[in-house]
Short mmCIF file of N, CA and C in Angstrom, two decimals:
data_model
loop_
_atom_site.label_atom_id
_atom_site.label_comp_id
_atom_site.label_asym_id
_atom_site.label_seq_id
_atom_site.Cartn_x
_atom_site.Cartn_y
_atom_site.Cartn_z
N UNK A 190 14.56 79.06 31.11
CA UNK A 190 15.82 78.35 31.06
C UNK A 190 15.56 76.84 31.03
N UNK A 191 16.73 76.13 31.06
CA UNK A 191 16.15 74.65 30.85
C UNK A 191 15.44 73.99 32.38
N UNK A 192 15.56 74.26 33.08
CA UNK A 192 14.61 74.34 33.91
C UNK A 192 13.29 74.09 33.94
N UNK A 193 12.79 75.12 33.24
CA UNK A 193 11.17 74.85 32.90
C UNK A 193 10.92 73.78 31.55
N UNK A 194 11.97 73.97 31.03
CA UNK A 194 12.03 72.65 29.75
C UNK A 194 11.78 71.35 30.43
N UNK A 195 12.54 70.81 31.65
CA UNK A 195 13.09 69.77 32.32
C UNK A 195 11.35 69.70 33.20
N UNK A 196 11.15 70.47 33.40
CA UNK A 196 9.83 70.46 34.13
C UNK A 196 8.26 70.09 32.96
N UNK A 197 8.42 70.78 32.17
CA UNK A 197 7.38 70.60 31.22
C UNK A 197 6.45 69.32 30.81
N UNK A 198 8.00 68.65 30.84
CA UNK A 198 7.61 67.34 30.29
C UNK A 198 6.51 65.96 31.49
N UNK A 199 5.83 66.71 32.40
CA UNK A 199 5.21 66.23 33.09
C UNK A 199 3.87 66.56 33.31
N UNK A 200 2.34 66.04 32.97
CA UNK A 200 1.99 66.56 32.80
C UNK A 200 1.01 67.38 33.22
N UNK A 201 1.14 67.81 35.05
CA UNK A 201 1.08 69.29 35.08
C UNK A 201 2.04 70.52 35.03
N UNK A 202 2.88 70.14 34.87
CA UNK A 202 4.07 70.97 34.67
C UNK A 202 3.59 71.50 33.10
N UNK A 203 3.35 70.21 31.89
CA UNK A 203 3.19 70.90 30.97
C UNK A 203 1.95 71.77 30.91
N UNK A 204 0.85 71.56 31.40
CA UNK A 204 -0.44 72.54 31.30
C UNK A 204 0.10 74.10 31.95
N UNK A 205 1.00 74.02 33.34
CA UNK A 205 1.37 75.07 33.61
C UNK A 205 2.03 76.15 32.72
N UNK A 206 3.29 75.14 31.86
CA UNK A 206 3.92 75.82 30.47
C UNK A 206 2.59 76.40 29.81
N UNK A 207 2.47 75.63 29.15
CA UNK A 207 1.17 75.99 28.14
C UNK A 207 -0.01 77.58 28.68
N UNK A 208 0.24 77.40 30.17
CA UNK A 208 -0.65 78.85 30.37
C UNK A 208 0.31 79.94 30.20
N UNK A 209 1.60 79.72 30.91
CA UNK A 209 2.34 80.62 31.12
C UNK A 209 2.90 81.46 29.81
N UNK A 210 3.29 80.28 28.77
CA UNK A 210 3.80 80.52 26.95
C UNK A 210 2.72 81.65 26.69
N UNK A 211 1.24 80.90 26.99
CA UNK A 211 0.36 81.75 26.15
C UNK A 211 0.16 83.32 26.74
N UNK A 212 0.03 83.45 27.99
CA UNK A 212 0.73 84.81 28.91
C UNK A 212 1.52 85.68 28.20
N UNK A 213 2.43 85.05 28.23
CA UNK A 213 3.69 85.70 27.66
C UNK A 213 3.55 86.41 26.58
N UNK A 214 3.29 85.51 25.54
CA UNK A 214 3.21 85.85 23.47
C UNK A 214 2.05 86.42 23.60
N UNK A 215 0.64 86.07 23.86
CA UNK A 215 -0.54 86.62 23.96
C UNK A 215 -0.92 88.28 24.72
N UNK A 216 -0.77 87.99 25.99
CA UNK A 216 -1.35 89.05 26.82
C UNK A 216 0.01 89.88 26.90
N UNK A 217 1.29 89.42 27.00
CA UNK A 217 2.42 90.86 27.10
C UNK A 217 3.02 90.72 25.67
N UNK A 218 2.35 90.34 24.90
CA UNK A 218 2.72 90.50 23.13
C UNK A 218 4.03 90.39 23.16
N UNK A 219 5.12 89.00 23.90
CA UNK A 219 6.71 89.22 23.77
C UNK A 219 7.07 87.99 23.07
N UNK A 220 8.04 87.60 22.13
CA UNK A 220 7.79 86.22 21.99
C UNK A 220 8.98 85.26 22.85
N UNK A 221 8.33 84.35 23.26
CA UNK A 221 8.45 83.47 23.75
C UNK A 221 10.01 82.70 23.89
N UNK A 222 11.04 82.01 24.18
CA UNK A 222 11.92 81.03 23.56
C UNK A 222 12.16 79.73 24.31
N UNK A 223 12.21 78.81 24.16
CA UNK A 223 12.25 77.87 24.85
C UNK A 223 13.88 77.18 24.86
N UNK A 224 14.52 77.55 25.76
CA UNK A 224 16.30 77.81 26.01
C UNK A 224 16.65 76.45 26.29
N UNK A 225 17.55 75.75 25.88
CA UNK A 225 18.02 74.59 26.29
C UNK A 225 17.46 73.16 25.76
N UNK A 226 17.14 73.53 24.74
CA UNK A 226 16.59 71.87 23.82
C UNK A 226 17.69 71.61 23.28
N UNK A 227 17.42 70.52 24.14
CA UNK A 227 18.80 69.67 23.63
C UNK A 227 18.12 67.79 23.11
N UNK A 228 17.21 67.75 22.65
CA UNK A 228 16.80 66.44 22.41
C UNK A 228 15.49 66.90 21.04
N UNK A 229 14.98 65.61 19.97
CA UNK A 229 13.97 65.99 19.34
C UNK A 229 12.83 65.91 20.23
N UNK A 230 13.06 65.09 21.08
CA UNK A 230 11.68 64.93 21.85
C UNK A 230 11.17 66.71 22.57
N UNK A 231 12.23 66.77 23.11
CA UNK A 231 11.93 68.53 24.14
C UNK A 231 11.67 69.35 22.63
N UNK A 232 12.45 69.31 21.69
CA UNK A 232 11.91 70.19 20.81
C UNK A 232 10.09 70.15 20.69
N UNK A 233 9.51 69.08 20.07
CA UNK A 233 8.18 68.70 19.46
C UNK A 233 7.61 69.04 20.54
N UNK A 234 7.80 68.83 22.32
CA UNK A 234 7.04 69.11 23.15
C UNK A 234 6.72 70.32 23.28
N UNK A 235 8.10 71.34 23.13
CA UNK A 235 7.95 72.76 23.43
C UNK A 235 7.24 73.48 21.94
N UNK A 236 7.16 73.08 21.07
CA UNK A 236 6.34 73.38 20.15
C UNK A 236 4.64 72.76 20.34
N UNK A 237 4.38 71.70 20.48
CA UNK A 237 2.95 71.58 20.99
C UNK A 237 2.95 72.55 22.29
N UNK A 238 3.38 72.92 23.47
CA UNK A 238 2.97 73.52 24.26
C UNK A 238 3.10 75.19 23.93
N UNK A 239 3.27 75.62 22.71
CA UNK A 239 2.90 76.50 22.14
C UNK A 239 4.59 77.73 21.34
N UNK A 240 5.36 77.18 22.20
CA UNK A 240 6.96 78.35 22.15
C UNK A 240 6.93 78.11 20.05
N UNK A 241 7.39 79.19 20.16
CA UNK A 241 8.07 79.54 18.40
C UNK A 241 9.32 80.27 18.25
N UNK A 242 10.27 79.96 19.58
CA UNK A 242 11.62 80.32 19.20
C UNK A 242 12.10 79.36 20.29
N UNK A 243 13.23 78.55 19.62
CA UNK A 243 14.13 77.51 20.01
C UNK A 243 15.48 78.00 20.31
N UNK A 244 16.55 77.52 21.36
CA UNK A 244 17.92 77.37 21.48
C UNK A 244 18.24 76.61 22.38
N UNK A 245 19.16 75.81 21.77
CA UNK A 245 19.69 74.97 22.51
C UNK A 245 20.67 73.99 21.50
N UNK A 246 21.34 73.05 22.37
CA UNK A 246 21.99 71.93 21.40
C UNK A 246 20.96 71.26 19.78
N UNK A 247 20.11 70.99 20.43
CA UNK A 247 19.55 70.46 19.35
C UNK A 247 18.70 71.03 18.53
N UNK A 248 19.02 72.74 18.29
CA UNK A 248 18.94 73.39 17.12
C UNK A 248 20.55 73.88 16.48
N UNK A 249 21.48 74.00 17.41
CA UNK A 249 22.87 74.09 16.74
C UNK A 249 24.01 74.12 18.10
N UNK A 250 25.21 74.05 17.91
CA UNK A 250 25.83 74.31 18.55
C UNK A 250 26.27 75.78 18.34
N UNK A 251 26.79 76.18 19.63
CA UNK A 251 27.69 77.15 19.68
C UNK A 251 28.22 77.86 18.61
N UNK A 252 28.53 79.17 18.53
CA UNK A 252 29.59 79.41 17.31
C UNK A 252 30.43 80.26 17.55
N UNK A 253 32.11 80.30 17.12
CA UNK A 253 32.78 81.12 17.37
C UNK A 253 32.68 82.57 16.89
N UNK A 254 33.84 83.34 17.57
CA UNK A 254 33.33 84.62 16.59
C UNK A 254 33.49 84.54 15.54
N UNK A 255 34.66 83.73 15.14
CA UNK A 255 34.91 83.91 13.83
C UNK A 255 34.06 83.49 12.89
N UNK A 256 33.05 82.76 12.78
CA UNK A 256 31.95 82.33 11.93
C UNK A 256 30.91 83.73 12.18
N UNK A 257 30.75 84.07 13.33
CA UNK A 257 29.79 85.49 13.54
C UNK A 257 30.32 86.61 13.02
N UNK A 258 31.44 86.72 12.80
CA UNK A 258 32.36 87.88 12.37
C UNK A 258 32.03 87.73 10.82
N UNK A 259 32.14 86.30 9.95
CA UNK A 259 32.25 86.23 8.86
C UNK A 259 30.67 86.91 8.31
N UNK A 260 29.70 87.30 8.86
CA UNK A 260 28.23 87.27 8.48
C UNK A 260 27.68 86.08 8.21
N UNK A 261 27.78 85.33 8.83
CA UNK A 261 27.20 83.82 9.54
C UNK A 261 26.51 84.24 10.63
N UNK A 262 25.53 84.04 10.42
CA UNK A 262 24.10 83.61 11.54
C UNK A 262 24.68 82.51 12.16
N UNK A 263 24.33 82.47 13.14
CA UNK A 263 24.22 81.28 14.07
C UNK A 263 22.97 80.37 13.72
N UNK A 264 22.72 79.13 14.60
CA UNK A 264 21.33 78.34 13.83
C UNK A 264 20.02 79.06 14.72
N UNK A 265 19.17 79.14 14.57
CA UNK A 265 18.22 79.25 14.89
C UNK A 265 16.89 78.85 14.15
N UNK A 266 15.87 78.65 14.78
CA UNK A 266 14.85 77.87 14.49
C UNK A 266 13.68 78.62 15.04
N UNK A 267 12.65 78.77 13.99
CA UNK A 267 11.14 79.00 14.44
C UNK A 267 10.35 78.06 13.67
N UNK A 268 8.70 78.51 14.00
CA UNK A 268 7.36 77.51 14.23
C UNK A 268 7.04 78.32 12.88
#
């Protein structure tokens, strides 16, 4: 959650990310997302510290149903 986003950016917080990401995708083969980027900066960070699925403000906003209803994807973003 953004939580660990908000934490990351320090840098043992980020080496901690960086073990934990690779845990995750690597050793329990799940992928990863890094929830709550809301800036370019948290984006580029959470991509160097390894994540390849983004959400948050600053991959899209919100969407109603009615755009989800229409067969509209929502935004999403990978590495």
């Amino acid at each position: 959650d953004r939580t660990l986003i908000e934490s990351c950016d320090k840098y043992t917080g980020q080496k901690l990310c960086e073990k934990l990401v690779d845990f995750i995708q690597n050793d329990m083969k799940v992928p990863a997302i890094a929830e709550g980027v809301e800036t370019e900066a948290e984006f580029e960070l959470m991509k160097e510290i390894g994540f390849q699925l983004f959400q948050g403000y600053y991959i899209g906003r919100p969407q109603s149903p009615e755009v989800l209803f229409d067969g509209k994807m929502p935004t999403i973003a990978t590495v």
